[in-house]
CSV table of C-alpha atoms in Angstrom, one decimal:
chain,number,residue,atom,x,y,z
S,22,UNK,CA,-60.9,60.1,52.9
S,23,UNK,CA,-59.0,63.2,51.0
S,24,UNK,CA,-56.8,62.1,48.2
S,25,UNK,CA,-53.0,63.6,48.0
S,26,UNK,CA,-53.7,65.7,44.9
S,27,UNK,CA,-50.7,68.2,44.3
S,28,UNK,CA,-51.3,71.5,44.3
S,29,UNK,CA,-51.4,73.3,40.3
S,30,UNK,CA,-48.6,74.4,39.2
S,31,UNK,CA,-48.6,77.9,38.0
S,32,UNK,CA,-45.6,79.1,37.1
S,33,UNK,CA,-44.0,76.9,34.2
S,34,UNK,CA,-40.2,78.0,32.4
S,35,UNK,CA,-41.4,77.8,29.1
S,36,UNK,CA,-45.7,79.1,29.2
S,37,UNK,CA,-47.1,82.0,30.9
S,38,UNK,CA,-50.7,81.5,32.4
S,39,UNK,CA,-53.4,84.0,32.1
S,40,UNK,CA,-57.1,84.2,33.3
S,41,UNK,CA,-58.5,86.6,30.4
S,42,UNK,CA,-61.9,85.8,30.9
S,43,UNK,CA,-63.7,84.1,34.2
S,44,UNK,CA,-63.1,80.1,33.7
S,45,UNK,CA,-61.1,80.2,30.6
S,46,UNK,CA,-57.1,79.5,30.3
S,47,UNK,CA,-54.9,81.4,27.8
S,48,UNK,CA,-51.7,79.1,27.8
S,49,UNK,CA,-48.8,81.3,25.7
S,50,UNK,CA,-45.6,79.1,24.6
S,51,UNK,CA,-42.9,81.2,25.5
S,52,UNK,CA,-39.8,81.1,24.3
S,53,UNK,CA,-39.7,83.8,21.9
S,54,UNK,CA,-35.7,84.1,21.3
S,55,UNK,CA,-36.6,80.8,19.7
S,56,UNK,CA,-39.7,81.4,17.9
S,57,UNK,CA,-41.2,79.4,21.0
S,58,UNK,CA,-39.3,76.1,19.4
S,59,UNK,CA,-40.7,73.1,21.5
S,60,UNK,CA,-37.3,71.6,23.5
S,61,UNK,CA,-37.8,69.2,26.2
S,62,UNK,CA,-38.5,72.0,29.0
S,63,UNK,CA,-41.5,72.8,27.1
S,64,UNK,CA,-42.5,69.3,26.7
S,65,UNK,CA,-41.9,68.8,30.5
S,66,UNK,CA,-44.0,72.1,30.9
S,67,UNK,CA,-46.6,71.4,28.8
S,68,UNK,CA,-47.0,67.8,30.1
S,69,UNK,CA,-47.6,68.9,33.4
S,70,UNK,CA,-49.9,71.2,32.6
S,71,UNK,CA,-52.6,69.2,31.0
S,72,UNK,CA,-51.7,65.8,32.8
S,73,UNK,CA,-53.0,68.2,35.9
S,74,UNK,CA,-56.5,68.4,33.8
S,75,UNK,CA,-57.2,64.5,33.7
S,76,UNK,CA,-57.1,64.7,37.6
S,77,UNK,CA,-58.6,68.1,38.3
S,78,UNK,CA,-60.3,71.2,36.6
S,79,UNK,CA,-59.1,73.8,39.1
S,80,UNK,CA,-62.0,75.8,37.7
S,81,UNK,CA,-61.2,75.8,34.1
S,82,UNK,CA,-63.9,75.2,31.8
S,83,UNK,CA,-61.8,76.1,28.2
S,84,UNK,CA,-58.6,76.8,27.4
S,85,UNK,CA,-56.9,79.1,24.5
S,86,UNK,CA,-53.5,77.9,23.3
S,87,UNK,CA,-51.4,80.6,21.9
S,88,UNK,CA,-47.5,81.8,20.7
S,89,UNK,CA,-46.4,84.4,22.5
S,90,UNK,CA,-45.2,87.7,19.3
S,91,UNK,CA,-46.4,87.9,16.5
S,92,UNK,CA,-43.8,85.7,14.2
S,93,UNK,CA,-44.4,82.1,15.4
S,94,UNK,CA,-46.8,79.4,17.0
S,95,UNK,CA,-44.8,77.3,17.6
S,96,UNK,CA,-41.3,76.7,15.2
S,97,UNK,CA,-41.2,73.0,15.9
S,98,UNK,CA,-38.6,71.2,17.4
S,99,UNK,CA,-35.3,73.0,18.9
S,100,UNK,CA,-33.1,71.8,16.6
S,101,UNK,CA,-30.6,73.4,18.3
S,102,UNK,CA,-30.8,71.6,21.4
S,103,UNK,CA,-30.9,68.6,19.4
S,104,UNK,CA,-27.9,69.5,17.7
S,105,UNK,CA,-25.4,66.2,18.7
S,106,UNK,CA,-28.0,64.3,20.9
S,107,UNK,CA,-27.0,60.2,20.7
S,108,UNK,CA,-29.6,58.2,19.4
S,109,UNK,CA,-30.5,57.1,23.0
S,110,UNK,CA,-31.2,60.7,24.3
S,111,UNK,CA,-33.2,61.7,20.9
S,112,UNK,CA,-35.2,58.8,22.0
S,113,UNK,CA,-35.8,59.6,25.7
S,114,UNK,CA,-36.6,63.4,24.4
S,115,UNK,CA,-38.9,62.1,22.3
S,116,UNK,CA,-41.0,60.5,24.8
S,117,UNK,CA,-41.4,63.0,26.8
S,118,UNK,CA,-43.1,64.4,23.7
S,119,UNK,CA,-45.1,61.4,23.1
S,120,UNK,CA,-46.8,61.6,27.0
S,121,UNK,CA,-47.2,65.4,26.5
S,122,UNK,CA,-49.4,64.9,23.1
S,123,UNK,CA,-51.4,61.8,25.2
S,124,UNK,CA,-51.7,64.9,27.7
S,125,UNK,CA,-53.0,66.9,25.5
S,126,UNK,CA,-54.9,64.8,23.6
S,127,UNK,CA,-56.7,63.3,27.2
S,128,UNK,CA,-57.3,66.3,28.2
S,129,UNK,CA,-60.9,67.0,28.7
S,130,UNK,CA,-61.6,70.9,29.0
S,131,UNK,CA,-62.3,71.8,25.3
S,132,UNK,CA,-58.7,73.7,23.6
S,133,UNK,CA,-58.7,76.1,21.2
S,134,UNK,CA,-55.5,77.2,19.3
S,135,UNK,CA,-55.1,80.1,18.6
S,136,UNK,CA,-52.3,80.1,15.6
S,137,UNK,CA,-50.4,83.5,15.5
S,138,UNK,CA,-47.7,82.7,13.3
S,139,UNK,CA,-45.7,79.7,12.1
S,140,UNK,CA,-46.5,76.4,13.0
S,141,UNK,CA,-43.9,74.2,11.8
S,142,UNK,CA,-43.4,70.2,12.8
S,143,UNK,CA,-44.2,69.4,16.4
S,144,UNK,CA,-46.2,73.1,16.4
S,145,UNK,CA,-48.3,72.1,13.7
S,146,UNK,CA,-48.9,68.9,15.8
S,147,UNK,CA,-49.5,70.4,19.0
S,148,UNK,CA,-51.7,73.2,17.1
S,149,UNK,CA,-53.9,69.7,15.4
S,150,UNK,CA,-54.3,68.3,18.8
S,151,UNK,CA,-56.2,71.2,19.9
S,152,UNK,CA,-60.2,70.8,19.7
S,153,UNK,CA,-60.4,73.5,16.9
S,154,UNK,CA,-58.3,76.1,15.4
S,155,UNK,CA,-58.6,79.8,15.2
S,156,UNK,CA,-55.4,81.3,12.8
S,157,UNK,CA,-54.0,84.7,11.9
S,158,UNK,CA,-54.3,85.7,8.1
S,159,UNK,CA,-50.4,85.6,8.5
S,160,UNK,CA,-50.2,82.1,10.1
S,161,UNK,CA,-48.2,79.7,8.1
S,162,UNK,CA,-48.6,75.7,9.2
S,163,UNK,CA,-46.0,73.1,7.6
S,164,UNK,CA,-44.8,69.5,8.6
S,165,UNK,CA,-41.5,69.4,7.7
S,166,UNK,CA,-40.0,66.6,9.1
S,167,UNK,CA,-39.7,64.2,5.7
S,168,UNK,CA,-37.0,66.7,4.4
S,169,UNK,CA,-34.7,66.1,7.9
S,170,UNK,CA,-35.0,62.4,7.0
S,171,UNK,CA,-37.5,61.7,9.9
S,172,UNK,CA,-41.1,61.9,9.5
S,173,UNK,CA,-44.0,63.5,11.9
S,174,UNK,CA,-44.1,61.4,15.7
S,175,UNK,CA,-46.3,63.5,17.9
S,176,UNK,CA,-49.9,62.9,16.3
S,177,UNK,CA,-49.2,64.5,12.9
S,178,UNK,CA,-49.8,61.8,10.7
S,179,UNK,CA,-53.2,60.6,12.8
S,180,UNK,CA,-54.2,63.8,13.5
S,181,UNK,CA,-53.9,65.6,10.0
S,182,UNK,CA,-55.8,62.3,8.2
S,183,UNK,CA,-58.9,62.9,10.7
S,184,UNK,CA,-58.9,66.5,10.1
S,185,UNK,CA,-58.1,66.8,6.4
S,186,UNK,CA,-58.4,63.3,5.0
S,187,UNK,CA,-56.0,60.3,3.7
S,188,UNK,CA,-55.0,62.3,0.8
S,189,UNK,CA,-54.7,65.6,1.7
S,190,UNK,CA,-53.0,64.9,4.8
S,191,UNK,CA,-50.2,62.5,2.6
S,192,UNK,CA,-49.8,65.5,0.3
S,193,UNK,CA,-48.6,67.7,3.3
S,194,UNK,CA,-46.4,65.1,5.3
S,195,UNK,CA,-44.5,63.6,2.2
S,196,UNK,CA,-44.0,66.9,0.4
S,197,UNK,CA,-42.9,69.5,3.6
S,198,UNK,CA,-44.0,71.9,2.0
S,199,UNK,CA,-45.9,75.0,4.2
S,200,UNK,CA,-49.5,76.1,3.8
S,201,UNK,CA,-51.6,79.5,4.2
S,202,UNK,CA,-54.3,79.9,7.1
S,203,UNK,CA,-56.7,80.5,4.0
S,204,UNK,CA,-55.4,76.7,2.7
S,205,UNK,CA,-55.8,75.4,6.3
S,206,UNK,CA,-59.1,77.1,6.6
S,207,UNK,CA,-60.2,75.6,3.2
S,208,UNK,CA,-59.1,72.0,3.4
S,209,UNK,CA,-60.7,71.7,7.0
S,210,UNK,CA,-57.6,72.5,9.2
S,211,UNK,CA,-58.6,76.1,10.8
S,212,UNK,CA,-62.1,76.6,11.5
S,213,UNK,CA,-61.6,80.6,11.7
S,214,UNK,CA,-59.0,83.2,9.8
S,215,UNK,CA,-58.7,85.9,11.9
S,216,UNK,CA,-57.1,89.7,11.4
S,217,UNK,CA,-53.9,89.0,13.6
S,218,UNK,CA,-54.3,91.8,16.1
S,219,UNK,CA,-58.1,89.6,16.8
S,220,UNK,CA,-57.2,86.4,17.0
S,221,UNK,CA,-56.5,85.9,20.7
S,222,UNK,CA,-59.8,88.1,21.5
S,223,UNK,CA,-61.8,85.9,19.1
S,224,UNK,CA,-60.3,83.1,20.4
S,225,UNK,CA,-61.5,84.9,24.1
S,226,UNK,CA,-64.6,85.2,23.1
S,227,UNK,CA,-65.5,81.9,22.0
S,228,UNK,CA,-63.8,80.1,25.1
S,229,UNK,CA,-65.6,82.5,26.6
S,230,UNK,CA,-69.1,81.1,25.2
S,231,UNK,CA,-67.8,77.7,26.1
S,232,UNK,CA,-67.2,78.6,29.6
S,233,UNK,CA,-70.5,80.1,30.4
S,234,UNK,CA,-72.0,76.5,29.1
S,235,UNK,CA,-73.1,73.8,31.2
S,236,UNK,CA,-69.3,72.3,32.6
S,237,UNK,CA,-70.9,68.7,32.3
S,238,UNK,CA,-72.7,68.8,29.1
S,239,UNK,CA,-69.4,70.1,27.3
S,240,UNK,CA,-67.0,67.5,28.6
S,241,UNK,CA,-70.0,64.7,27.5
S,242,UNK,CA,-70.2,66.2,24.3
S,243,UNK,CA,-66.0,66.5,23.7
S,244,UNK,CA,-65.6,62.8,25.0
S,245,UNK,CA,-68.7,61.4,22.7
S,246,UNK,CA,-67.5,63.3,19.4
S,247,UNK,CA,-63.5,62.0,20.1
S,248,UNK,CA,-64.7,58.6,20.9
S,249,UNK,CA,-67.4,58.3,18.4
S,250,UNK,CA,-65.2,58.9,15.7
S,251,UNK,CA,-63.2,55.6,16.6
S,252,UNK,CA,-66.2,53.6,16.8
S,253,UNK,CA,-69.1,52.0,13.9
S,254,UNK,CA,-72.1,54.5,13.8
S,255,UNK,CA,-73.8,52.1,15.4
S,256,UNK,CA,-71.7,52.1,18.6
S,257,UNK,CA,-70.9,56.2,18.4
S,258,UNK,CA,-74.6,56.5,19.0
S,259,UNK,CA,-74.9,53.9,21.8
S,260,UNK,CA,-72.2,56.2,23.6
S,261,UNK,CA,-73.7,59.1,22.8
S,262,UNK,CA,-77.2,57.9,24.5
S,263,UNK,CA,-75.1,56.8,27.7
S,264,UNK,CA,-73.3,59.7,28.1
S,265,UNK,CA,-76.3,61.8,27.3
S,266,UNK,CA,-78.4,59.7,30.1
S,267,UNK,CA,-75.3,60.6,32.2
S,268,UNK,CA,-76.2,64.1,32.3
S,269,UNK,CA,-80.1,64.0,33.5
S,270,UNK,CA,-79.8,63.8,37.0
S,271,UNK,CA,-77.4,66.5,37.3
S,272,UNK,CA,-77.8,69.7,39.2
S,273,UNK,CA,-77.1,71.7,35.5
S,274,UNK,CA,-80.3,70.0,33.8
S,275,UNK,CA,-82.4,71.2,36.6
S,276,UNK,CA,-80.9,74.6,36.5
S,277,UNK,CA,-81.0,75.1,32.7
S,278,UNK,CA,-84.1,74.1,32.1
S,279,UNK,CA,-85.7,76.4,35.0
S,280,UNK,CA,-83.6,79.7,33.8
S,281,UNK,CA,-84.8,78.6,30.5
S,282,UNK,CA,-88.7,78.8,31.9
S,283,UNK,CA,-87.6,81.6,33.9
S,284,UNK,CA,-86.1,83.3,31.4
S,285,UNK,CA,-82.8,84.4,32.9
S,286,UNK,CA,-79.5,83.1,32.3
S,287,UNK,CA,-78.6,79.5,33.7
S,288,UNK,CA,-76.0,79.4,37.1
S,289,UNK,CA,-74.3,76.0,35.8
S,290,UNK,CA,-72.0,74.7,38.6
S,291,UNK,CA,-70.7,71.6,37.2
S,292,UNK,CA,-72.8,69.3,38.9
């Protein structure tokens, strides 16, 4: 029996798709005339895309998530197209947000953003749902929501507190105020400051290096660190053992281990 699975999509209104390197996705917000502000096309856009990874891989084995210029991530929300929404349509927006941050969250290819500029309010959220961040020295990252008299509703507050801690993470969302790459990099936010006119290639290059890894052993290790951090030590550990044990009958244990003994580099396949 073949399943129905719909065909990728590849051309979205608000990203451009790019293959940079073999296996690895760079996904560019585009919207530039708006500082690539996240409206509801993007959200529908971006939904789509990475709802498509929790049913297939299409070959991907890391993604790079980027702004397209050189001013902005991501701006936050379109204000602008919010501008005289009823309370019943801010709502429905909104969840079209909330399913595209589950999307992104569930996604299980590893993501690495790559901030390029500003990353203000639902940026700065989509930018902390990534699995680690790479920034420009210009980058600028800011939650901003508590001085429009809402507060942060697509991860911030959850994923800000796991990245930077209670306290650090209350300081940012109840004070607005923006923050350096150098801050983010600091407090535990941005695992890399990069020279802007490097950060996408860095960004490359380590997706790249993720790529060329067993496709198996990295989704086992993404899932066990996401899920382990939810559980007692004592239960992280027993998934880590059963998604370990998951992995020894595969075709890529095999084939690492004998281009180890070899000595020549491993032909992982996924399986």
């Amino acid at each position: 029996m073949t399943l129905p699975i719909p065909e990728p999509v590849t051309s979205f209104a608000t990203l451009t798709l790019r293959t940079p390197a073999p296996h690895v996705l760079l996904v560019t917000l585009h919207r530039p005339e708006a500082r690539n502000a996240l409206n509801t096309q993007m959200g529908l856009d971006l939904m789509t895309l990475f709802e498509r990874f929790q049913i297939a891989a299409d070959g991907v084995r890391a993604i790079v998530l980027t702004g397209e210029g050189d001013k902005a991530f991501c701006a936050g929300g379109d204000l602008k197209e919010r501008r005289g929404m009823s309370d019943e349509t801010w709502q429905q927006q909104h969840a079209i947000f909330e399913r595209m941050m589950r999307a992104l969250l569930a996604c299980p290819i590893p993501k690495i953003g790559a901030v390029n500029g500003a990353a203000f309010g639902g940026g700065c959220e989509i930018a902390a749902a990534c699995d680690f961040i790479y920034a420009a020295q210009t980058a600028r990252f800011a939650l901003t929501e508590v001085t429009l008299g809402i507060m942060p509703g697509a991860g911030g507050t959850q994923n800000l507190a796991r990245a930077l801690g209670a306290r650090r993470a209350k300081e940012i969302t109840l004070t607005g105020l923006p923050f350096s790459a150098e801050d983010a990099e600091r407090w535990g936010l941005v695992n890399r400051v990069c020279a802007p006119e490097r950060l996408v290639e860095e960004a490359v290059a380590t997706a790249t290096r993720i790529a060329e890894n067993a496709p198996i052993s990295v989704r086992q290790i993404k899932q066990s660190i996401d899920r382990g951090l939810d559980m007692a030590i004592g239960d992280g550990l027993a998934f880590e053992i059963e998604a370990y044990n998951r992995m020894v009958p595969t075709e890529d244990r095999h084939e690492g281990v004998n281009a180890f003994n070899e000595k020549r580099k491993p032909n992982f396949r996924g399986r």
